[in-house]
Amino acid sequence: MEPYNLTGTLEFILLGLSEDPELQLILFALFLLIYLLTVLGNVLIILAISCDSHLHSPMYFFLYNLSLSDMGFSSTTIPKMLINLHAHNRTITYAECLTQVSFFILFGCMDSLLLAVMAYDRWVAICHPLHYQVILSPCLCRCLVIVSLFISLVSSQVHCLLVSQLTFCINVEIPHFFCDVPELVKLACSNTTISDIVIFLLGIILGFLPASGIFYSYYKITCSIFRVPSLLGKYKAFSTCGSHLSVVCLFYGTGIGVYLSSTVSSSSRESMVASVMYTMVV
């Protein structure tokens, strides 16, 4: 195949999860249900936090922003996949692909950083309860969210710029249900050494560093909880972290696994299944 001169007419073909027409109908119904539950659940969380003054605390402020980010994250990939499944048309234009990459990285990084910020919030609440309101002041909470948004914006634009510099070939088939950066880099006809290095470095900064912060926070939390004499006290402390910790394990476990495997393996089936976990289920 010859390199394609990007004039705005290039289209990618999203192969999706299955080419079986009967299975596609089942997948459409399943992912439509997941998407509706995602939007409904996050909208209810946002409304509850907005309307109840008792929930105007740092933990719920971060949860409010995480819900907004989650809706954006799911809306970046699922609606396009549902349209393709329903219309049996698997194409996506070059401009749409770049837009999807930009928003996917934006909301994905935002989720990652907010989960790290929420781990810090739980650390302060459990290990320094008397100084909680002083340490996590409204000003600091807003600054943490703004900094997370700024880092996510920069990362999304860098990824978008990298993809825009790639040269693709005619009739490019993406073995995925959305425009994922590692898959696009694999399919490029041009040299991708610089793109691989930059993506790897960004993955470390935006994946491993927040994950390391979360690990350290829970290490300090665990040490603090073990010093609590009563079982009821230990249970109450752990119960405030349970849902956050389960989301962290699913999001980082599958997300980091996908991007690490993409650098060492050419197989896309396993990474596609894992992507369903961190883009939809979480």
mmCIF file of C-alpha atoms in Angstrom:
data_model
loop_
_atom_site.group_PDB
_atom_site.id
_atom_site.type_symbol
_atom_site.label_atom_id
_atom_site.label_comp_id
_atom_site.label_asym_id
_atom_site.label_seq_id
_atom_site.Cartn_x
_atom_site.Cartn_y
_atom_site.Cartn_z
ATOM 1 C CA MET A 1 0.000 0.000 0.000
ATOM 2 C CA GLU A 2 1.201 3.492 -0.816
ATOM 3 C CA PRO A 3 1.255 6.308 1.714
ATOM 4 C CA TYR A 4 -1.955 8.333 1.698
ATOM 5 C CA ASN A 5 -1.783 12.117 1.337
ATOM 6 C CA LEU A 6 -4.070 13.416 4.116
ATOM 7 C CA THR A 7 -6.471 15.778 2.355
ATOM 8 C CA GLY A 8 -9.442 15.261 4.674
ATOM 9 C CA THR A 9 -10.922 12.384 2.629
ATOM 10 C CA LEU A 10 -9.165 9.591 4.502
ATOM 11 C CA GLU A 11 -11.437 7.237 6.395
ATOM 12 C CA PHE A 12 -10.576 4.541 8.906
ATOM 13 C CA ILE A 13 -12.483 1.307 9.345
ATOM 14 C CA LEU A 14 -13.220 0.327 12.942
ATOM 15 C CA LEU A 15 -13.359 -3.470 12.968
ATOM 16 C CA GLY A 16 -15.062 -3.495 16.382
ATOM 17 C CA LEU A 17 -15.537 -6.416 18.735
ATOM 18 C CA SER A 18 -17.238 -8.774 16.293
ATOM 19 C CA GLU A 19 -18.285 -9.051 12.659
ATOM 20 C CA ASP A 20 -21.122 -11.505 13.401
ATOM 21 C CA PRO A 21 -24.469 -9.704 12.654
ATOM 22 C CA GLU A 22 -26.342 -11.557 15.420
ATOM 23 C CA LEU A 23 -23.634 -10.843 17.981
ATOM 24 C CA GLN A 24 -23.541 -7.205 16.904
ATOM 25 C CA LEU A 25 -27.228 -6.876 17.840
ATOM 26 C CA ILE A 26 -26.509 -8.297 21.296
ATOM 27 C CA LEU A 27 -23.500 -6.002 21.715
ATOM 28 C CA PHE A 28 -25.596 -2.999 20.679
ATOM 29 C CA ALA A 29 -28.244 -3.730 23.318
ATOM 30 C CA LEU A 30 -25.624 -4.478 25.994
ATOM 31 C CA PHE A 31 -23.498 -1.375 25.424
ATOM 32 C CA LEU A 32 -26.551 0.859 25.054
ATOM 33 C CA LEU A 33 -27.704 -0.345 28.481
ATOM 34 C CA ILE A 34 -24.223 0.234 29.963
ATOM 35 C CA TYR A 35 -24.070 3.728 28.488
ATOM 36 C CA LEU A 36 -27.532 4.702 29.734
ATOM 37 C CA LEU A 37 -26.703 3.409 33.214
ATOM 38 C CA THR A 38 -23.404 5.307 33.143
ATOM 39 C CA VAL A 39 -25.050 8.601 32.201
ATOM 40 C CA LEU A 40 -27.982 8.114 34.587
ATOM 41 C CA GLY A 41 -25.764 7.121 37.502
ATOM 42 C CA ASN A 42 -23.379 10.036 37.060
ATOM 43 C CA VAL A 43 -26.209 12.544 36.557
ATOM 44 C CA LEU A 44 -27.828 11.364 39.799
ATOM 45 C CA ILE A 45 -24.500 11.724 41.628
ATOM 46 C CA ILE A 46 -24.046 15.268 40.265
ATOM 47 C CA LEU A 47 -27.613 16.271 41.188
ATOM 48 C CA ALA A 48 -27.345 14.763 44.670
ATOM 49 C CA ILE A 49 -24.076 16.572 45.424
ATOM 50 C CA SER A 50 -25.358 19.855 43.986
ATOM 51 C CA CYS A 51 -28.640 19.808 45.906
ATOM 52 C CA ASP A 52 -27.512 18.499 49.309
ATOM 53 C CA SER A 53 -25.456 20.975 51.336
ATOM 54 C CA HIS A 54 -24.230 18.139 53.587
ATOM 55 C CA LEU A 55 -22.323 16.762 50.581
ATOM 56 C CA HIS A 56 -20.341 19.950 49.950
ATOM 57 C CA SER A 57 -17.134 18.416 51.304
ATOM 58 C CA PRO A 58 -13.790 17.785 49.525
ATOM 59 C CA MET A 59 -14.544 14.090 48.940
ATOM 60 C CA TYR A 60 -17.845 14.829 47.184
ATOM 61 C CA PHE A 61 -16.357 17.788 45.319
ATOM 62 C CA PHE A 62 -13.822 15.432 43.741
ATOM 63 C CA LEU A 63 -16.551 12.837 43.126
ATOM 64 C CA TYR A 64 -18.633 15.525 41.376
ATOM 65 C CA ASN A 65 -15.780 16.277 38.986
ATOM 66 C CA LEU A 66 -15.026 12.577 38.502
ATOM 67 C CA SER A 67 -18.659 12.016 37.467
ATOM 68 C CA LEU A 68 -18.423 14.806 34.882
ATOM 69 C CA SER A 69 -15.186 13.328 33.565
ATOM 70 C CA ASP A 70 -16.653 9.816 33.480
ATOM 71 C CA MET A 71 -19.598 10.940 31.362
ATOM 72 C CA GLY A 72 -17.240 12.623 28.939
ATOM 73 C CA PHE A 73 -14.975 9.563 28.853
ATOM 74 C CA SER A 74 -17.835 7.185 28.031
ATOM 75 C CA SER A 75 -19.430 9.607 25.550
ATOM 76 C CA THR A 76 -16.188 9.792 23.577
ATOM 77 C CA THR A 77 -16.272 6.142 22.492
ATOM 78 C CA ILE A 78 -19.610 4.421 23.130
ATOM 79 C CA PRO A 79 -22.021 6.555 21.012
ATOM 80 C CA LYS A 80 -19.849 6.181 17.898
ATOM 81 C CA MET A 81 -19.607 2.441 18.481
ATOM 82 C CA LEU A 82 -23.395 2.201 18.919
ATOM 83 C CA ILE A 83 -23.949 4.136 15.680
ATOM 84 C CA ASN A 84 -21.587 1.810 13.811
ATOM 85 C CA LEU A 85 -23.259 -1.288 15.259
ATOM 86 C CA HIS A 86 -26.753 -0.036 14.408
ATOM 87 C CA ALA A 87 -25.977 1.285 10.928
ATOM 88 C CA HIS A 88 -23.542 -1.542 10.063
ATOM 89 C CA ASN A 89 -21.177 1.196 8.924
ATOM 90 C CA ARG A 90 -17.773 0.902 10.570
ATOM 91 C CA THR A 91 -16.067 3.924 9.025
ATOM 92 C CA ILE A 92 -14.797 6.982 10.870
ATOM 93 C CA THR A 93 -13.307 10.011 9.134
ATOM 94 C CA TYR A 94 -9.807 11.284 9.810
ATOM 95 C CA ALA A 95 -11.161 14.438 11.488
ATOM 96 C CA GLU A 96 -13.532 12.416 13.675
ATOM 97 C CA CYS A 97 -10.677 10.103 14.629
ATOM 98 C CA LEU A 98 -8.449 13.012 15.698
ATOM 99 C CA THR A 99 -11.315 14.504 17.698
ATOM 100 C CA GLN A 100 -11.962 11.178 19.392
ATOM 101 C CA VAL A 101 -8.271 10.789 20.258
ATOM 102 C CA SER A 102 -8.172 14.282 21.735
ATOM 103 C CA PHE A 103 -11.234 13.858 23.968
ATOM 104 C CA PHE A 104 -10.394 10.270 24.893
ATOM 105 C CA ILE A 105 -6.953 11.267 26.207
ATOM 106 C CA LEU A 106 -8.386 14.377 27.884
ATOM 107 C CA PHE A 107 -11.042 12.548 29.902
ATOM 108 C CA GLY A 108 -8.895 9.444 30.424
ATOM 109 C CA CYS A 109 -6.073 11.495 31.968
ATOM 110 C CA MET A 110 -8.601 13.477 33.974
ATOM 111 C CA ASP A 111 -10.008 10.257 35.434
ATOM 112 C CA SER A 112 -6.521 9.019 36.252
ATOM 113 C CA LEU A 113 -5.471 12.221 38.023
ATOM 114 C CA LEU A 114 -8.761 12.629 39.888
ATOM 115 C CA LEU A 115 -8.510 9.070 41.227
ATOM 116 C CA ALA A 116 -5.049 9.962 42.544
ATOM 117 C CA VAL A 117 -6.400 13.171 44.110
ATOM 118 C CA MET A 118 -9.235 11.209 45.740
ATOM 119 C CA ALA A 119 -6.704 8.768 47.202
ATOM 120 C CA TYR A 120 -4.890 11.746 48.744
ATOM 121 C CA ASP A 121 -8.231 12.949 50.109
ATOM 122 C CA ARG A 122 -8.842 9.567 51.802
ATOM 123 C CA TRP A 123 -5.307 9.577 53.212
ATOM 124 C CA VAL A 124 -5.824 12.961 54.849
ATOM 125 C CA ALA A 125 -9.306 12.012 56.096
ATOM 126 C CA ILE A 126 -8.127 8.776 57.760
ATOM 127 C CA CYS A 127 -4.598 9.655 58.849
ATOM 128 C CA HIS A 128 -5.151 13.334 59.752
ATOM 129 C CA PRO A 129 -8.878 13.632 60.545
ATOM 130 C CA LEU A 130 -8.514 16.639 62.879
ATOM 131 C CA HIS A 131 -6.722 18.675 60.196
ATOM 132 C CA TYR A 132 -8.867 17.464 57.269
ATOM 133 C CA GLN A 133 -10.807 20.702 56.679
ATOM 134 C CA VAL A 134 -7.663 22.805 57.110
ATOM 135 C CA ILE A 135 -5.436 20.769 54.755
ATOM 136 C CA LEU A 136 -8.071 20.223 52.062
ATOM 137 C CA SER A 137 -9.372 23.772 51.931
ATOM 138 C CA PRO A 138 -11.788 24.783 49.139
ATOM 139 C CA CYS A 139 -8.965 26.707 47.457
ATOM 140 C CA LEU A 140 -6.655 23.662 47.407
ATOM 141 C CA CYS A 141 -9.458 21.422 46.123
ATOM 142 C CA ARG A 142 -10.168 23.769 43.230
ATOM 143 C CA CYS A 143 -6.464 24.060 42.459
ATOM 144 C CA LEU A 144 -6.051 20.265 42.362
ATOM 145 C CA VAL A 145 -8.930 19.926 39.887
ATOM 146 C CA ILE A 146 -7.692 22.818 37.722
ATOM 147 C CA VAL A 147 -4.142 21.429 37.631
ATOM 148 C CA SER A 148 -5.520 17.985 36.705
ATOM 149 C CA LEU A 149 -7.549 19.543 33.897
ATOM 150 C CA PHE A 150 -4.552 21.535 32.624
ATOM 151 C CA ILE A 151 -2.268 18.461 32.572
ATOM 152 C CA SER A 152 -4.986 16.469 30.797
ATOM 153 C CA LEU A 153 -5.444 19.195 28.173
ATOM 154 C CA VAL A 154 -1.715 19.347 27.462
ATOM 155 C CA SER A 155 -1.507 15.554 27.207
ATOM 156 C CA SER A 156 -4.494 15.337 24.856
ATOM 157 C CA GLN A 157 -3.049 17.986 22.541
ATOM 158 C CA VAL A 158 0.354 16.294 22.482
ATOM 159 C CA HIS A 159 -1.244 12.955 21.560
ATOM 160 C CA CYS A 160 -3.411 14.647 18.934
ATOM 161 C CA LEU A 161 -0.350 16.364 17.451
ATOM 162 C CA LEU A 162 1.557 13.070 17.320
ATOM 163 C CA VAL A 163 -1.292 11.327 15.476
ATOM 164 C CA SER A 164 -1.690 14.247 13.059
ATOM 165 C CA GLN A 165 1.985 13.909 12.062
ATOM 166 C CA LEU A 166 1.602 10.251 11.085
ATOM 167 C CA THR A 167 1.179 9.153 7.486
ATOM 168 C CA PHE A 168 -1.331 6.370 6.863
ATOM 169 C CA CYS A 169 -2.106 4.065 3.972
ATOM 170 C CA ILE A 170 -5.230 3.635 1.886
ATOM 171 C CA ASN A 171 -8.069 1.570 3.441
ATOM 172 C CA VAL A 172 -6.712 1.629 6.986
ATOM 173 C CA GLU A 173 -8.434 -0.915 9.234
ATOM 174 C CA ILE A 174 -8.248 -0.306 12.993
ATOM 175 C CA PRO A 175 -8.688 -3.552 14.979
ATOM 176 C CA HIS A 176 -10.572 -1.723 17.718
ATOM 177 C CA PHE A 177 -13.944 -0.090 18.446
ATOM 178 C CA PHE A 178 -12.457 3.435 18.712
ATOM 179 C CA CYS A 179 -9.405 5.369 17.540
ATOM 180 C CA ASP A 180 -6.850 4.254 20.090
ATOM 181 C CA VAL A 181 -3.428 5.921 19.821
ATOM 182 C CA PRO A 182 -1.275 2.744 20.040
ATOM 183 C CA GLU A 183 -3.338 1.110 17.282
ATOM 184 C CA LEU A 184 -2.980 4.186 15.052
ATOM 185 C CA VAL A 185 0.778 4.242 15.598
ATOM 186 C CA LYS A 186 0.995 0.551 14.618
ATOM 187 C CA LEU A 187 -0.869 1.241 11.375
ATOM 188 C CA ALA A 188 1.194 4.274 10.322
ATOM 189 C CA CYS A 189 3.306 4.003 7.191
ATOM 190 C CA SER A 190 5.770 6.626 8.413
ATOM 191 C CA ASN A 191 8.512 6.263 11.003
ATOM 192 C CA THR A 192 6.981 6.112 14.482
ATOM 193 C CA THR A 193 10.086 6.013 16.700
ATOM 194 C CA ILE A 194 9.561 9.498 18.127
ATOM 195 C CA SER A 195 5.841 8.848 18.630
ATOM 196 C CA ASP A 196 6.568 5.590 20.466
ATOM 197 C CA ILE A 197 9.054 7.312 22.797
ATOM 198 C CA VAL A 198 6.754 10.260 23.570
ATOM 199 C CA ILE A 199 3.725 8.011 24.157
ATOM 200 C CA PHE A 200 5.788 5.775 26.443
ATOM 201 C CA LEU A 201 7.036 8.757 28.462
ATOM 202 C CA LEU A 202 3.542 10.238 28.740
ATOM 203 C CA GLY A 203 2.234 6.838 29.806
ATOM 204 C CA ILE A 204 4.758 6.757 32.647
ATOM 205 C CA ILE A 205 3.969 10.320 33.734
ATOM 206 C CA LEU A 206 0.179 10.051 33.521
ATOM 207 C CA GLY A 207 -0.159 6.375 34.414
ATOM 208 C CA PHE A 208 2.556 5.215 36.764
ATOM 209 C CA LEU A 209 3.016 8.454 38.714
ATOM 210 C CA PRO A 210 -0.683 8.768 39.731
ATOM 211 C CA ALA A 211 -0.771 5.015 40.393
ATOM 212 C CA SER A 212 2.336 5.357 42.584
ATOM 213 C CA GLY A 213 0.662 8.194 44.483
ATOM 214 C CA ILE A 214 -2.410 6.045 45.045
ATOM 215 C CA PHE A 215 -0.268 3.116 46.205
ATOM 216 C CA TYR A 216 1.599 5.333 48.672
ATOM 217 C CA SER A 217 -1.668 6.832 49.978
ATOM 218 C CA TYR A 218 -3.155 3.403 50.613
ATOM 219 C CA TYR A 219 0.070 2.218 52.196
ATOM 220 C CA LYS A 220 -0.195 5.050 54.727
ATOM 221 C CA ILE A 221 -3.926 4.380 55.160
ATOM 222 C CA THR A 222 -3.314 0.668 55.817
ATOM 223 C CA CYS A 223 -0.606 1.427 58.359
ATOM 224 C CA SER A 224 -2.949 3.857 60.112
ATOM 225 C CA ILE A 225 -5.892 1.433 60.127
ATOM 226 C CA PHE A 226 -3.833 -1.382 61.630
ATOM 227 C CA ARG A 227 -3.189 0.863 64.603
ATOM 228 C CA VAL A 228 -6.934 1.217 65.258
ATOM 229 C CA PRO A 229 -7.763 -1.081 68.222
ATOM 230 C CA SER A 230 -11.416 -1.932 67.443
ATOM 231 C CA LEU A 231 -12.651 -4.023 64.537
ATOM 232 C CA LEU A 232 -15.577 -1.642 64.048
ATOM 233 C CA GLY A 233 -13.172 1.268 63.658
ATOM 234 C CA LYS A 234 -11.130 -0.653 61.092
ATOM 235 C CA TYR A 235 -14.266 -1.589 59.166
ATOM 236 C CA LYS A 236 -15.534 2.025 59.091
ATOM 237 C CA ALA A 237 -12.154 3.240 57.837
ATOM 238 C CA PHE A 238 -11.938 0.603 55.107
ATOM 239 C CA SER A 239 -15.570 1.139 54.062
ATOM 240 C CA THR A 240 -14.800 4.737 53.045
ATOM 241 C CA CYS A 241 -12.137 3.468 50.616
ATOM 242 C CA GLY A 242 -13.712 0.287 49.245
ATOM 243 C CA SER A 243 -15.481 1.660 46.165
ATOM 244 C CA HIS A 244 -12.582 3.958 45.270
ATOM 245 C CA LEU A 245 -10.052 1.153 45.596
ATOM 246 C CA SER A 246 -12.103 -1.217 43.422
ATOM 247 C CA VAL A 247 -12.394 1.422 40.660
ATOM 248 C CA VAL A 248 -8.663 2.125 40.903
ATOM 249 C CA CYS A 249 -7.815 -1.567 40.476
ATOM 250 C CA LEU A 250 -10.097 -1.963 37.445
ATOM 251 C CA PHE A 251 -9.142 1.330 35.789
ATOM 252 C CA TYR A 252 -5.382 1.173 36.269
ATOM 253 C CA GLY A 253 -5.107 -2.603 36.008
ATOM 254 C CA THR A 254 -6.777 -2.802 32.603
ATOM 255 C CA GLY A 255 -5.653 0.631 31.322
ATOM 256 C CA ILE A 256 -1.952 0.223 32.076
ATOM 257 C CA GLY A 257 -2.121 -3.387 30.871
ATOM 258 C CA VAL A 258 -3.496 -2.291 27.487
ATOM 259 C CA TYR A 259 -0.811 0.320 26.869
ATOM 260 C CA LEU A 260 2.028 -1.839 28.136
ATOM 261 C CA SER A 261 0.964 -4.809 26.025
ATOM 262 C CA SER A 262 0.681 -2.594 22.948
ATOM 263 C CA THR A 263 4.400 -1.836 23.143
ATOM 264 C CA VAL A 264 5.467 -5.500 23.253
ATOM 265 C CA SER A 265 2.713 -7.321 21.370
ATOM 266 C CA SER A 266 1.000 -6.913 18.005
ATOM 267 C CA SER A 267 -2.164 -8.737 19.165
ATOM 268 C CA SER A 268 -5.168 -6.418 19.544
ATOM 269 C CA ARG A 269 -7.913 -8.805 20.700
ATOM 270 C CA GLU A 270 -6.820 -8.928 24.341
ATOM 271 C CA SER A 271 -6.276 -5.172 24.555
ATOM 272 C CA MET A 272 -9.695 -4.569 22.971
ATOM 273 C CA VAL A 273 -11.443 -6.663 25.630
ATOM 274 C CA ALA A 274 -9.483 -4.903 28.384
ATOM 275 C CA SER A 275 -10.424 -1.542 26.853
ATOM 276 C CA VAL A 276 -14.098 -2.405 27.295
ATOM 277 C CA MET A 277 -13.395 -2.662 31.034
ATOM 278 C CA TYR A 278 -11.802 0.730 31.598
ATOM 279 C CA THR A 279 -13.836 2.696 29.005
ATOM 280 C CA MET A 280 -17.303 1.344 29.847
ATOM 281 C CA VAL A 281 -17.591 -0.872 32.923
ATOM 282 C CA VAL A 282 -15.595 1.201 35.433
#
